[in-house]
Each structure stands twice: as C-alpha cells, then as structure tokens.
XYZ file of C-alpha atoms in Angstrom:
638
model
C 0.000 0.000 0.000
C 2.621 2.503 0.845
C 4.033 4.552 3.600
C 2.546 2.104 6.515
C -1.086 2.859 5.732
C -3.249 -0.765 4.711
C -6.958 1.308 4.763
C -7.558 2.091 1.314
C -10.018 4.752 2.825
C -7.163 6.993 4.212
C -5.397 6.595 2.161
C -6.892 6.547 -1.629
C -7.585 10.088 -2.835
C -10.709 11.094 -1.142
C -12.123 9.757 1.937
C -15.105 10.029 4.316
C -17.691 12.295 3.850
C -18.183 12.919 7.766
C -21.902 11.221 7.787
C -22.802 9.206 10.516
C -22.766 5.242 9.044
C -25.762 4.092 8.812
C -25.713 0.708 6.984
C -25.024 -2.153 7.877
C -14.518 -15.165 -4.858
C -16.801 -14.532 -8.213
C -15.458 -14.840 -12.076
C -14.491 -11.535 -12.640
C -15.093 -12.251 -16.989
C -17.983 -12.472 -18.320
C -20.216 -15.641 -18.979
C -21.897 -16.676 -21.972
C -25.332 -15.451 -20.083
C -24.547 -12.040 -20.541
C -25.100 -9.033 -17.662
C -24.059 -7.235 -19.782
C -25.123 -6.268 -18.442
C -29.713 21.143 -5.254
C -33.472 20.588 -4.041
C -35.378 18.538 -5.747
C -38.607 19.902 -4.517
C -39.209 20.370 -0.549
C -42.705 20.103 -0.851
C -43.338 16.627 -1.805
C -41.302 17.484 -5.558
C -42.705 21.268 -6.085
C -40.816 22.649 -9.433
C -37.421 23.531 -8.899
C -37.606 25.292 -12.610
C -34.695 24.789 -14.866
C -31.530 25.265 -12.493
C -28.794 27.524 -13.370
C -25.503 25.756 -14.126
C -23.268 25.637 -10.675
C -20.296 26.976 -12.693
C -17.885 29.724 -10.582
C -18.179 32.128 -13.827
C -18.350 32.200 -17.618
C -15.443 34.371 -18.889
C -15.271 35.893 -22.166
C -11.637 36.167 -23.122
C -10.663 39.636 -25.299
C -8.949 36.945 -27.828
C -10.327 37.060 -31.435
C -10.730 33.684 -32.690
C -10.665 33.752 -36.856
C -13.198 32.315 -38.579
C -12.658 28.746 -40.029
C -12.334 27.984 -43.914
C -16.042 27.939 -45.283
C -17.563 24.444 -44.343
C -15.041 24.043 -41.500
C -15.404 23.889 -37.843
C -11.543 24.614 -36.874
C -8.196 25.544 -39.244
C -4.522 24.432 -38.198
C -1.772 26.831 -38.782
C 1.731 25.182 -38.179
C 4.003 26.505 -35.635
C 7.574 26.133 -35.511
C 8.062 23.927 -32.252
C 6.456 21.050 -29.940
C 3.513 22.577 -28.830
C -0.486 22.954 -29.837
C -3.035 25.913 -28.965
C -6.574 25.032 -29.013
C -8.670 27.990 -29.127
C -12.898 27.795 -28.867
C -14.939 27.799 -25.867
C -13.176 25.713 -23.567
C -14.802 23.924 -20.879
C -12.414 24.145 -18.151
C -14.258 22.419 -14.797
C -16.616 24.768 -13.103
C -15.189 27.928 -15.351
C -16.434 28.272 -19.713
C -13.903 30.253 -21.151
C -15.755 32.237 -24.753
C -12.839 32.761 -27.140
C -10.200 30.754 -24.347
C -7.360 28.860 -25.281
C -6.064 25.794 -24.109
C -1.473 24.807 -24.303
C -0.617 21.582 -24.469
C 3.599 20.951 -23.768
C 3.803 18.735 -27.237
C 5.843 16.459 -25.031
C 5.977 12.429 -25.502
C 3.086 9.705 -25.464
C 0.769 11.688 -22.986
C 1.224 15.125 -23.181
C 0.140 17.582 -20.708
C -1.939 20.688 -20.617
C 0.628 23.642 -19.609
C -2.297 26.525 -19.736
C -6.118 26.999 -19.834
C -7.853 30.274 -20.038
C -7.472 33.888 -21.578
C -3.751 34.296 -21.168
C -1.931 31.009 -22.569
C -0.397 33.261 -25.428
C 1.888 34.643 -22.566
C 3.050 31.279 -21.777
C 6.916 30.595 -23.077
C 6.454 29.108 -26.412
C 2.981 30.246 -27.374
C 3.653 32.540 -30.080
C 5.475 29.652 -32.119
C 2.498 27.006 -31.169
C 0.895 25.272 -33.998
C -2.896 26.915 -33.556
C -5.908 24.879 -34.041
C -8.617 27.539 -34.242
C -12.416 26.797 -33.700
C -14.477 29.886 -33.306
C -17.595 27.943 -32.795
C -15.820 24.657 -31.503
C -16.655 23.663 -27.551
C -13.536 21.972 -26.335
C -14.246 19.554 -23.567
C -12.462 16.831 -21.561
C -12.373 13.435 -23.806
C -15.350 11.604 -22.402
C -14.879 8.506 -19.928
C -16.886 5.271 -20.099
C -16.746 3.643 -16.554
C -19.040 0.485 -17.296
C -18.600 -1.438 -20.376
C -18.433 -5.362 -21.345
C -16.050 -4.639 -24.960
C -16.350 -8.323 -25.440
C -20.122 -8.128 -26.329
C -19.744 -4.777 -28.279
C -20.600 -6.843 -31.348
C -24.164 -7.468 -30.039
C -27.223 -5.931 -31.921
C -29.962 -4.748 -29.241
C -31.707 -7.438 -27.888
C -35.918 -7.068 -28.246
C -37.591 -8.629 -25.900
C -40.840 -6.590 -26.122
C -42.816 -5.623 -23.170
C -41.297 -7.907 -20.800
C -39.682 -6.714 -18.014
C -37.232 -8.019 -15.112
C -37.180 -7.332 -11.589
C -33.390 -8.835 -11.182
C -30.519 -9.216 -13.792
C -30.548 -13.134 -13.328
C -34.187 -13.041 -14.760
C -33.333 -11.717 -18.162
C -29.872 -13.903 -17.664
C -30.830 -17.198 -16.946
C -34.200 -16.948 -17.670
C -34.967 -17.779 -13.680
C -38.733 -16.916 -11.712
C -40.787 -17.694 -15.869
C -38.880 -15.208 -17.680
C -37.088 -15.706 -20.906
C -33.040 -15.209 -21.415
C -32.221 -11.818 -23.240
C -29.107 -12.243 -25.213
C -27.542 -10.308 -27.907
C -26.505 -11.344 -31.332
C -23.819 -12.329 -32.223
C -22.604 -13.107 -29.299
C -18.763 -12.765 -27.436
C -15.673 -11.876 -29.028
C -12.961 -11.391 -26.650
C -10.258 -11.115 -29.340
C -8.103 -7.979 -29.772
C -10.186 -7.467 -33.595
C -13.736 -7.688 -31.016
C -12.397 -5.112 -28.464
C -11.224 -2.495 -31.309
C -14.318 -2.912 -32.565
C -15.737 -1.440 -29.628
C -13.137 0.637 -28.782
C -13.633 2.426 -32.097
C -17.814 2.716 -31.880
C -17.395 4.756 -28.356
C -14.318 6.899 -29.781
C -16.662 7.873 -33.068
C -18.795 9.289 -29.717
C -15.870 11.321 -28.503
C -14.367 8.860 -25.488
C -11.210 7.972 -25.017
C -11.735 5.764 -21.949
C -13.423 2.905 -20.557
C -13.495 -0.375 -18.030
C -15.008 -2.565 -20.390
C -13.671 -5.926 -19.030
C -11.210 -6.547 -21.661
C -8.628 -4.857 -23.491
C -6.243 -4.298 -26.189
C -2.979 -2.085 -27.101
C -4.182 1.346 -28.485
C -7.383 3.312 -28.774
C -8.977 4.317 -25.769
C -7.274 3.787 -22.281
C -8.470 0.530 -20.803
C -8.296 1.902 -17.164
C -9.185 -1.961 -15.584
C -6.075 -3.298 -17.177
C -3.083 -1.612 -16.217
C -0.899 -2.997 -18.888
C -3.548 -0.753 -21.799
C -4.095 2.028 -19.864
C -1.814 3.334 -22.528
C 0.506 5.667 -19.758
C -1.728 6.602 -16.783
C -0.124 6.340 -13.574
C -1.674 4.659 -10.506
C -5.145 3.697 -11.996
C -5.865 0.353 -11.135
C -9.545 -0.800 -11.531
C -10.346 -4.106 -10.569
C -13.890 -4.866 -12.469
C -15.723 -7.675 -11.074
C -18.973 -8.285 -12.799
C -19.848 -10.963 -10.115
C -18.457 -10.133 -6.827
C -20.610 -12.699 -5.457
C -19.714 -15.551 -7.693
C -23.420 -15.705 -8.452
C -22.731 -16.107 -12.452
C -24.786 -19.123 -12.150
C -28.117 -17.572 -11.309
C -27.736 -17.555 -7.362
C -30.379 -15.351 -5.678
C -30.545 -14.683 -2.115
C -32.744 -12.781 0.586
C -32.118 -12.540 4.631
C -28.849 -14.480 4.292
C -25.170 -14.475 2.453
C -25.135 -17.831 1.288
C -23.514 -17.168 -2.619
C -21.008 -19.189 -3.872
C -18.213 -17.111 -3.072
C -18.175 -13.415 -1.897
C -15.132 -11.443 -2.721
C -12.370 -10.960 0.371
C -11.265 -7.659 1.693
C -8.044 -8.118 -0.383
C -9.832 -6.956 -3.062
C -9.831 -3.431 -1.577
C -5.815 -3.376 -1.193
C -4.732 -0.831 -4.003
C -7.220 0.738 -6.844
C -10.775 1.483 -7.602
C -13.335 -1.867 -6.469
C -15.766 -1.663 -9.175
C -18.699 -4.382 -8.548
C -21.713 -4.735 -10.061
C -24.371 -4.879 -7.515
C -28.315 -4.584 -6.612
C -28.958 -4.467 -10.685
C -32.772 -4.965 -10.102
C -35.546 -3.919 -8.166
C -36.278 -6.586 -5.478
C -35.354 -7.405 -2.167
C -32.953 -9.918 -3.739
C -31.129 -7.233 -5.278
C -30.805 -4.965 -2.985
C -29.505 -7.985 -0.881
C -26.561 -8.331 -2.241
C -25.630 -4.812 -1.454
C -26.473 -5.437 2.496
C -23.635 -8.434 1.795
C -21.178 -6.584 0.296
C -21.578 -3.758 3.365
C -20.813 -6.129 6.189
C -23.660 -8.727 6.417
C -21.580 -11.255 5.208
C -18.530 -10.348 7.978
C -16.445 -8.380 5.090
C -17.166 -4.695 4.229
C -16.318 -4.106 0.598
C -18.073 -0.704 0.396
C -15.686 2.086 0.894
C -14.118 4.944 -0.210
C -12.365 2.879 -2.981
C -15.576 1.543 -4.057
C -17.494 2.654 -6.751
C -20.606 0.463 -7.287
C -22.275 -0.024 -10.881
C -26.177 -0.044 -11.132
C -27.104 0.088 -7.560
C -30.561 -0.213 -8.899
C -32.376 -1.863 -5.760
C -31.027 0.632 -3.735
C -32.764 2.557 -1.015
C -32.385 5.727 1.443
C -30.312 4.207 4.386
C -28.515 2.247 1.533
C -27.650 5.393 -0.251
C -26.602 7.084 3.160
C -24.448 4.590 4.236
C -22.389 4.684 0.645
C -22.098 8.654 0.892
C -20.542 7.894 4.707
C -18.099 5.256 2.986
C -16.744 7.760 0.255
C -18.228 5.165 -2.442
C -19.264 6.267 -6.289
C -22.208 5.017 -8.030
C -22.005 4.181 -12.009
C -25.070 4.341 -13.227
C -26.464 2.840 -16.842
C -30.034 4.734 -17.557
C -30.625 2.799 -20.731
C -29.974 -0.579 -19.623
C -31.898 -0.336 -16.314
C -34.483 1.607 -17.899
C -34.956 -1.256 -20.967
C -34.704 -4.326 -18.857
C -36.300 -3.208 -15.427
C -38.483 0.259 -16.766
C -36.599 1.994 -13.693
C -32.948 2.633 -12.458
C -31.207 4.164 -9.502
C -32.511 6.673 -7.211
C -29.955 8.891 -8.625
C -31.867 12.284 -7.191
C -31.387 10.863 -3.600
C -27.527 9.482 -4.799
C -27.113 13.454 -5.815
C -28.790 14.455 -2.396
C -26.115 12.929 -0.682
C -23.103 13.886 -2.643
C -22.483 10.872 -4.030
C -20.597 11.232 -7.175
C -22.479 10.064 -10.245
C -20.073 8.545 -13.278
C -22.248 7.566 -16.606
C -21.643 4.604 -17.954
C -22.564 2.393 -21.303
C -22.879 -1.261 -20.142
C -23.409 -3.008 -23.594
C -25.005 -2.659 -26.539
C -27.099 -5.174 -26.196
C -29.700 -3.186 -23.786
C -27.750 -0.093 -23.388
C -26.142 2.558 -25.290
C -23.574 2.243 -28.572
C -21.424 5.223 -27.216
C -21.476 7.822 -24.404
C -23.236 10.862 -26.017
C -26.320 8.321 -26.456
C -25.904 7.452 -22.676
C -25.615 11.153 -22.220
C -28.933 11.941 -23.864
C -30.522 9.398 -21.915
C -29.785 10.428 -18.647
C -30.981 14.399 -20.136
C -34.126 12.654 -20.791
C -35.045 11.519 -17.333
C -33.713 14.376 -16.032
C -36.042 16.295 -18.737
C -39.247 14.804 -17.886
C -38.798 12.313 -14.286
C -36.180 14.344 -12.534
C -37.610 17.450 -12.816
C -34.301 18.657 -13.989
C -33.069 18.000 -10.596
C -29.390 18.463 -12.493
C -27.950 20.980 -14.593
C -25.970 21.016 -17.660
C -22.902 20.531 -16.240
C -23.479 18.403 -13.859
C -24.782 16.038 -16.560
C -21.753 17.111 -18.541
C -19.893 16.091 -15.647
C -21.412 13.110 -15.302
C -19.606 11.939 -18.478
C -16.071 13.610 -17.649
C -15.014 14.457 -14.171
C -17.356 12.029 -12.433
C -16.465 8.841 -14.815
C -12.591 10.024 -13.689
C -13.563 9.858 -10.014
C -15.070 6.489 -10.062
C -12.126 5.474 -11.529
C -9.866 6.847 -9.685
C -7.874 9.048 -12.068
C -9.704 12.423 -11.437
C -6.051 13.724 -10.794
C -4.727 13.088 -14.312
C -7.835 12.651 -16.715
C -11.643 14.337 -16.826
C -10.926 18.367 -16.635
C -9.085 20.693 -18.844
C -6.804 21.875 -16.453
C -2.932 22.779 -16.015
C -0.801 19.527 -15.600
C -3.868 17.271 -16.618
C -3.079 14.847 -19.168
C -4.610 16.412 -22.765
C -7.263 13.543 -23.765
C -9.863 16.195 -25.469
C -12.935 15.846 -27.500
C -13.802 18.991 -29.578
C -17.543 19.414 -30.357
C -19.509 21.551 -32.852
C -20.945 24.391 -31.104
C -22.106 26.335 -33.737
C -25.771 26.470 -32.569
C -26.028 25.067 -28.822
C -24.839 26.790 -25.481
C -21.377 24.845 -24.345
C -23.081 22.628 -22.127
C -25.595 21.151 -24.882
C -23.228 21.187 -27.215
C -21.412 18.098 -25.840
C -25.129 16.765 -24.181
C -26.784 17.336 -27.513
C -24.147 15.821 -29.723
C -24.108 13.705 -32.381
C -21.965 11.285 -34.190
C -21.790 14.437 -36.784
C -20.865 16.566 -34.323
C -17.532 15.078 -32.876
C -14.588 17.059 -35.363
C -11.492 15.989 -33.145
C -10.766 13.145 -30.306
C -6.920 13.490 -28.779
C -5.643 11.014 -26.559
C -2.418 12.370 -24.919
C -2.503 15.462 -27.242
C -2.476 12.853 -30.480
C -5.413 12.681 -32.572
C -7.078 9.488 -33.095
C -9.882 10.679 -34.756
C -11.139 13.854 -36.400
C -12.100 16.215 -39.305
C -10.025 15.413 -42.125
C -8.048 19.052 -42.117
C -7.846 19.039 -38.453
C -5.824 15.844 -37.998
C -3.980 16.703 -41.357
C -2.615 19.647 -39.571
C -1.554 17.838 -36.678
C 0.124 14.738 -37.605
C 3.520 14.403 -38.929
C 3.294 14.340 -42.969
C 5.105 11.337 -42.756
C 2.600 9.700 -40.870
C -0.528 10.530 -42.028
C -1.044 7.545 -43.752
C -1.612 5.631 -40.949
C -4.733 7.683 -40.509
C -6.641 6.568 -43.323
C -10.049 9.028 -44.462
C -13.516 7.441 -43.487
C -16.591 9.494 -44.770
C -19.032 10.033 -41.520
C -22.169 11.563 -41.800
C -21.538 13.140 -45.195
C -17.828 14.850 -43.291
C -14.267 13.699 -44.516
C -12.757 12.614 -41.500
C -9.356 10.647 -40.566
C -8.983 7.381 -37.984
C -5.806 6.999 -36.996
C -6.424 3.469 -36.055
C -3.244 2.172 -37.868
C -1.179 4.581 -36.465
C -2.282 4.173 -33.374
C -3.107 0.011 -32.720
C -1.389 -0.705 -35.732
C -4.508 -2.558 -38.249
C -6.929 -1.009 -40.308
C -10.581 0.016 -40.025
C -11.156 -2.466 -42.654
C -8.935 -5.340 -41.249
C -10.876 -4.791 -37.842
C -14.486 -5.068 -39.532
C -13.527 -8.064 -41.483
C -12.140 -10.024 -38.606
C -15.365 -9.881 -37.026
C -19.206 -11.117 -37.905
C -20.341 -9.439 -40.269
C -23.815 -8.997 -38.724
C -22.353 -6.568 -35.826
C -24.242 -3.709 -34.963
C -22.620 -0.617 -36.394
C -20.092 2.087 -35.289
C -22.131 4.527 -35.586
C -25.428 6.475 -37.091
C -26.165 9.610 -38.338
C -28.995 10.323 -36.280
C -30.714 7.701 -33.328
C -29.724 4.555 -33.491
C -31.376 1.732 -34.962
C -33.464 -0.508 -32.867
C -31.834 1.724 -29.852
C -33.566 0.695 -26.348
C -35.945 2.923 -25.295
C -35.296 5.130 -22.241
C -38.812 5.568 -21.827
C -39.724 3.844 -17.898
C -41.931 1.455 -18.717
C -43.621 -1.764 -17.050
C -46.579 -3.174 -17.908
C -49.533 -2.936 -15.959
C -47.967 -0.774 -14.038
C -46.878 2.964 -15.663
C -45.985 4.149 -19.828
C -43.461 6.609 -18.189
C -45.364 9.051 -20.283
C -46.681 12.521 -18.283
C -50.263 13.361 -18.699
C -52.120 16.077 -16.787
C -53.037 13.791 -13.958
C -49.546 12.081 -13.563
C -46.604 14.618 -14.346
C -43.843 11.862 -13.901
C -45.396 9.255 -15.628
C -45.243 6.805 -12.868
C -48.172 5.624 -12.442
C -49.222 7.747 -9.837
C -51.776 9.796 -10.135
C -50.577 13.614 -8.519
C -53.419 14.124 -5.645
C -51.774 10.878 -4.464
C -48.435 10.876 -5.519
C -45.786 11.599 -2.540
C -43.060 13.216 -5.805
C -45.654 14.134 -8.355
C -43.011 15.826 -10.390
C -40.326 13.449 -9.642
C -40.597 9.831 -10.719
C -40.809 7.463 -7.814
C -43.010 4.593 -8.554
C -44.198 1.626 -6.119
C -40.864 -1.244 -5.959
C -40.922 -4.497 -4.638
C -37.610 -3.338 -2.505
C -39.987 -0.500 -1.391
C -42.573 -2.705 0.223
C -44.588 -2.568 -3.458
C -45.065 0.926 -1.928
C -43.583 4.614 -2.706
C -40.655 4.803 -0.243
C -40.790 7.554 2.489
C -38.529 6.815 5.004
C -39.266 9.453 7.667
C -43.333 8.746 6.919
C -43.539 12.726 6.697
C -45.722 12.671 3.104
C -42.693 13.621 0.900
C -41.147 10.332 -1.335
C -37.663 9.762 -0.524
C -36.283 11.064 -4.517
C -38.072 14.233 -3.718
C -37.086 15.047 0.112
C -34.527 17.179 1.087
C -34.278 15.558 4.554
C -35.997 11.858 3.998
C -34.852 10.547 7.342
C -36.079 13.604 8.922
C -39.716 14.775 8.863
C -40.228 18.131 7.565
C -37.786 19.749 4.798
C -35.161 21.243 7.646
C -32.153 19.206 7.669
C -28.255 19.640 7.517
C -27.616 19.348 4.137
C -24.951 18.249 2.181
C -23.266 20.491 -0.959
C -23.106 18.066 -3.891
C -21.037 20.392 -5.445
C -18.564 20.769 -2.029
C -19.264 17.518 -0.538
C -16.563 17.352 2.166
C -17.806 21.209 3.127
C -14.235 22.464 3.025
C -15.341 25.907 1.302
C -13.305 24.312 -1.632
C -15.641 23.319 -4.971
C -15.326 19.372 -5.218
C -13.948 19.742 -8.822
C -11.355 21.996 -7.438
C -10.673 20.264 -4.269
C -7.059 18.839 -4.192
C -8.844 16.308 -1.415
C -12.354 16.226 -2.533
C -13.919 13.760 0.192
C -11.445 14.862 3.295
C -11.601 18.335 4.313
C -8.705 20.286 3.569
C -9.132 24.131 3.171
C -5.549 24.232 2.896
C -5.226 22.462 0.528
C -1.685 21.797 1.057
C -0.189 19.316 -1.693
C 3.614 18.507 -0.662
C 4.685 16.526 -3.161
C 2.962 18.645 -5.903
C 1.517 15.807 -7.805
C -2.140 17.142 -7.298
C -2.915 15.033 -4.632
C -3.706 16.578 -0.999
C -2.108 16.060 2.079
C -4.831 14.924 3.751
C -5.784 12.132 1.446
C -2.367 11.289 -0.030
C -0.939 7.629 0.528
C 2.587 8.750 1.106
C 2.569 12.558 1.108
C 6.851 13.483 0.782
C 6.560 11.659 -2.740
C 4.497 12.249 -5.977
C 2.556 9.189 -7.194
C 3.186 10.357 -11.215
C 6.996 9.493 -10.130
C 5.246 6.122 -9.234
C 5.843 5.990 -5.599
C-alpha cells in the first residue's frame, strides 16, 4: 500500500464524507449469459424550474478567434516547435472560457496541458504554437466510459418486447418464468472484437473505458493496467460478479452465494462491482452483503458500485458515509427493469455520479447516447433535478472519479493529461453542445494530445506528414474525416471489420440509433413513463396521491410494493430534502462541495477529506490529507 497505511479509505484520494454510518470469490469475466449487463422539490417534488448551471463564472476572453475555412469547424496553422493551442470555448471544470485557449507541452506519449484560459499566449512558447482555431468549436475533456463489457460490443440490441425483469438473473438465466435476453452475435474477446468497440465509443468522442477486456491502443483501458496506454496509478479491478453468483444464485435474509469477494480486493485501486442491478429485495440484498452482512465490508471509499438499482435511502446514506461512487447505466436499467437508480437521492447525498454504457445489447452504442438518456429523465422524471454541467460532468469528471484518475484525466486543467474531444458548437450553449451531440458533431478526439480521430483538415494539420497515412479518411455523416487506427493500434478500419461477424451492430449512425432501447420507464400494468395532466412523472401515480408528483418514484418491490418515504412525513424519498427527517429542515450536504471544506469538489485537491488548505507537498495534485505517502508524488510512481 505505501508509507505504513493498509486502509484504502485513508489513504486513496478522497475519503469520508463525515456522515454518521448508517448501513449495515466470483469470475471476474464475463459468462456466456450475458449481464451485460440542489433541491429537488421540498414540498413533496414542487418545481425547482430549470436550475442555473453551478459553474464559478463564464469568462469571455478579449482573444479574437478567426473564422474557419467555409464548411469548417476549426483551421490548423503550423508553428515552428512542440507545442499545440486550441482555441474555442473551452470547458475548463466549473469555469467556460468564450474565445479561451487551451497549451498543451507537445511532449511524448501523454502530453500535458501547460495553460487553460485567456492568457496562454503569454506562456513561453505560445507565439510559435501550432494553432488549431475553432471559433464555434466547444472543447471539452475526452469523455470517460466507466461500465462497459467490450467483449459483447458486437451485439445488436436485444428485443424482448414488453417484458420486463425485476433482477438481472431473470433476463440472464431466464430464472422466476422469464425468458433469457441475449444479444446477437454473441462474445468476441479477441483484440479485432475489443477495437471494434473501442472504435464505436471513440466515433462518440471517449477515449476511456473499463469494459472488461482490453487491447494495445485506442482508448485507455483503465481496468487493465498494462492498456491504460501511460496513466499512472489507476488500477480498476472490475468484477462483474463479486458474489460468484454467475450461475443464477439469488438470495434474501442471508449471504449464502457461492463465493463473496475478500477484503483483499480493496488493497490498491478502484473496487468496481456490479451490484443490486434490479428492483427486489434480492437485489438490494446483495448490497447489504457486500456492506458487512456477510462479515467483510467491501463498500468504501475505494468503491465505486455499478447499477445500484435496488437501492434505497439508508442504503444510499451509508455509501455517501463510505466515500463510495455510483455508475449508473439509464438505458440498460431503464430497458430491462423500466426503472434505475434513485440517482436524485444518490445526488442528495453527494455521491458522485459517473455515466456509464454497459453493452449494446440493452444499453447505449457510445457515451453521447448514454448522455442523452440520462438528459431525458432528467427532462421529464427528474424534474431537472441536475444541470448542464453536472450532466456534462457526469460523463467527464465524475467517470474520472469512479475510476480513480480524477487527478490526471476528466478536466481541462494545467498539468492534466490532454485527452480532449472537440464538439460543434455552432448552434447550442457549451453545455448542450457536448449533451446534444451527435456522431456528426464530434470534429477531433486526442488522446495524450495525439489525434485518433477527427475532421479530415484538423488531424492533417496535426500529424507528422510522414505519418498521415496511418490515418486513413472514413466518410461520416456526409464529413471527410481521418482514424488513426493504424497509427495508433497498428490494423486497419477495414482489417478490424472483417475479422469480425459481419452482422455486428454498427459504429455509428447519423442520427438515433437503430433498434436503440428505449429510455422511456416502462412496465406493464404498471406505468408508460409518459406525463399526462393527472400524472406529471409518468409513474403511475396519479398527482393528488403521488408523494413526488413531479419526480418519478413509482411503487418497488424493494420498497414494500409501496412509494418509499422513510421518515413517513408525506414527501417520497427522490423528492425530500431531509428523507430521514420529517419536515424539509435538515443539515444538508453540498453536492457540489461535498466534504464542506469551502473548496468546490472539482477543485478540491482532497475532494472527500476536508482540507481548506489544501496543502499538496509533493505537488503531484494530490492533498495532504488524502495522499498515501505525502513526501513523494505518485506520477513518479511511488
């Protein structure tokens, strides 16, 4: 571990929250089966309106950006030495920069951002940068997949009509009458199958992912070490059955699974289970196992959890009092089960929220259709409970907490590695631009500061004439574009596609998806998930007797088959500001300062341990207060 310390919650980056606890050997691959699988109203879910983004300020920099070539979103002029301007509307973290500029050092495999802001021309070296210029380009952080299975990326959604599942091991084994959901064609765990699914999220803009299985080049595999392709310290250890349950094994009231991951597990890295992916007791069970019931607490600061669908209140509480993330998968919970996790009470208690694909089988193809799923609930069940950015954020900074890289990946910020997706912003605020995206819309992806992918002039510009041939040019959407596959995993686009079945589901698509899941909630018999004018959520509730009429909180079997109210004060638990309290009056946590240091989470050096100092000895962007081994910088791997 390091420096004498063997609790990963002192001594990972982040740490308690300060809330009072209140909680109480699988096959880490996947089977053949699949799983694959501020106030939100404090009168029982009045309208909180549309909420203005949390964002310290919006600067507009005095910098005249040129206008592109006609028909061009950005134009390279060469410079004379290592290093690359970007210039758009950059967003920075909790700052948009109008007309900003972002410096990257030009320096080796991962280079790193020296400058962000109005003033990077005054940086040594500027004035002889090459300049990539994108008056209406919105420059964001590269976006991060935390919950993938790249082995099933072939898979063509999976119909299965209006049937519905109240636990993944319905839909997997076909258990309780059900039938088996499976997609088609099936695995491919061969370097050919991950690229292929590597190369449909970067088309999206990522450059990231834990998809349980890997290969050299493309996007950073961040749960194998070995093709994380240069990060530093990121180890994710992705268990999709932490309970050894891959053979159908559902319990309730006891721990009896075939083998329940030990406490080793939580040694060095990010624990990344998948847990309580259904709506039942049984579920949520194995949750209450993994928290102690079973003798071994595996939920903890290094813990980020993926669905967490059968989760309640006092479950919730007791991850926020760990330090634990959530991943959460809209489409896929919301297309098997016609619900997902109670992510307005996760937000409630500062839990950090990472978006994530899960397959394409049930789920989304990349992360911008993820992205719009999660704006849809939020839309019309959450009554936009978040805002822009912290949707934005959702599928950037968040994705790099729960992995435990928010210290090198997931902002635009000085000494941050430069993985950067440029978006067309021509006619969307910054925010939507990224939120609202499509495949159409993504002119440039950079991993390290090298482009993988982009607009045909951009990447031209960029890469060394020798080369460019290794970036061969792909027509998307009607735009000439360059993938830089070759160059950078050394095959083809073509050699990819024809090394696997031929009946894959696509790349990409210039518009929605075919046969894309719905993320409509739906069950039958039960609610359409559409609003009307006597039931605004849609959840089968009628308002006069609906304890979060604007906020969608149907009746779960977890729940009692009722809506859950903790406190029994009127208000549903996804709408109240204080559910174990009765009344609205409660101490409340900051979601966007959740250790309540003074210092904005994004910003925070220590964002789970207070530390107003923020005092960083070894200057590697790590606190003092949550640092392993303080006197020496983990980049120098120590």
């Amino acid at each position: 571990m390091g420096c004498g310390d063997d609790d990963p919650k002192n001594n990972k980056p982040g740490g308690d929250s300060g809330l009072t606890d209140v909680g109480s050997n699988g096959n880490n691959d996947d089977d053949t089966g699949g799983n694959n699988g501020g106030d939100t109203g404090g009168d029982a879910g009045g309208d909180t309106g549309n909420p203005t983004d949390p964002v310290s300020s919006v600067v507009t920099c005095p910098t005249s950006i040129p206008s592109p070539t006609s028909g061009r979103l950005c134009d390279v002029t060469a410079g004379t030495n290592a290093l690359t301007m970007i210039q758009g509307t950059i967003l920075s973290g909790t700052t948009v920069f109008e007309n900003g500029s972002v410096l990257l050092d030009g320096q080796g495999k991962n280079q790193k951002i020296l400058c962000v802001g109005c003033d990077c021309g005054d940086e040594a070296g500027a004035a002889e940068a090459t300049v990539l210029a994108c008056k209406d380009g919105v420059v964001s952080p590269a976006l991060i997949n935390p919950h993938d299975h790249l082995t099933f990326s072939l898979a063509n959604p999976a119909k299965h009509g209006d049937e519905r599942f109240d636990h993944r091991h319905d839909w997997r084994t076909a258990a309780r009458g059900h039938k088996r959901v499976s997609g088609s064609p099936g695995s491919n765990n061969t370097d050919d199958g991950i690229l292929y699914g590597e190369l449909r999220m970067l088309f999206g803009g990522a450059t990231s992912i834990a998809g349980s299985g890997s290969a050299a080049g493309l996007l950073r595999n961040l749960d194998k070490a070995s093709h994380n392709e240069g990060l530093v310290g990121v180890d994710v250890d992705y268990r999709t059955f932490p309970l050894g349950d891959s053979n159908g094994t559902m319990r309730t009231g006891n721990c009896n699974y075939p083998t329940i991951d030990s406490a080793s597990r939580l040694s060095s890295g990010i624990y990344l289970p998948h847990i309580a992916e259904g709506i039942d007791n049984e579920a949520r069970n194995e949750f209450l196992c993994l928290n102690g019931e079973s003798g071994t607490d595996l939920v903890r600061s290094n813990t980020s959890i993926i669905h967490g669908v059968g989760l309640t209140a006092t479950d919730i509480v007791a991850m926020a009092a760990d330090g634990s993330k959530l991943v959460w998968s809209p489409r896929t919970n919301i297309d098997l089960y016609g619900n997902t996790a109670n992510v307005t009470l996760f937000k409630q208690y500062g839990v950090p929220i990472g978006l994530g694909t899960d397959w394409s089988t049930s789920g989304s193809m990349n992360m911008l259709r993820e992205l719009q799923c999660a704006d849809y609930l939020n839309t019309h069940h959450y009554n936009k409970t978040f805002s822009d950015m912290e949707l934005w954020m959702m599928a950037t900074y968040n994705g790099a907490i729960t992995m435990g890289a928010e210290n090198q990946i997931g902002l635009l910020m000085k000494g941050y590695i430069a993985d950067i997706t440029i978006f067309d912003g021509s006619s969307r605020q910054p925010y939507r631009a990224v939120i609202d995206a499509e495949t159409a819309d993504v002119s440039l992806v950079l991993r390290g500061g090298a482009p993988l992918y982009g607009d045909a002039n951009i990447v031209e510009g960029l890469v060394p004439a020798g080369e460019i041939n290794g970036c061969e040019e792909i027509d998307v959407c009607g735009a000439e574009r360059r993938l830089c596959v070759k160059r950078d995993a050394g095959k083809t686009l073509d050699a990819i596609k024809g090394a696997v079945n031929q009946n894959a589901y696509a790349l990409f698509f210039c518009g929605e998806p075919v046969d894309e899941p719905s993320c409509v909630p739906y069950r039958p018999n039960e609610y359409t998930g559409v609003g009307n004018a006597t039931d605004s959520d849609g959840d089968g509730i009628p308002d006069d007797q609906d304890n979060c009429p604007f906020v969608f909180n149907p009746a779960r079997p977890v729940d009692n088959g009722k809506q859950a109210d903790t406190d029994n004060d009127g208000i549903g638990d996804a709408c109240d500001p204080c559910p174990f309290d009765e009344g609205t009056e409660c101490d409340a946590i900051d979601p966007n300062d959740i250790d309540g240091d003074g210092i904005p989470t994004i910003e925070d050096i220590c964002p789970y341990v207070p530390n107003a100092d923020q005092l960083d000895t070894s200057k590697d962007g790590i606190g003092d207060a949550c640092h392993p081994c303080k006197d020496h910088s983990l980049a120098d791997g120590n």
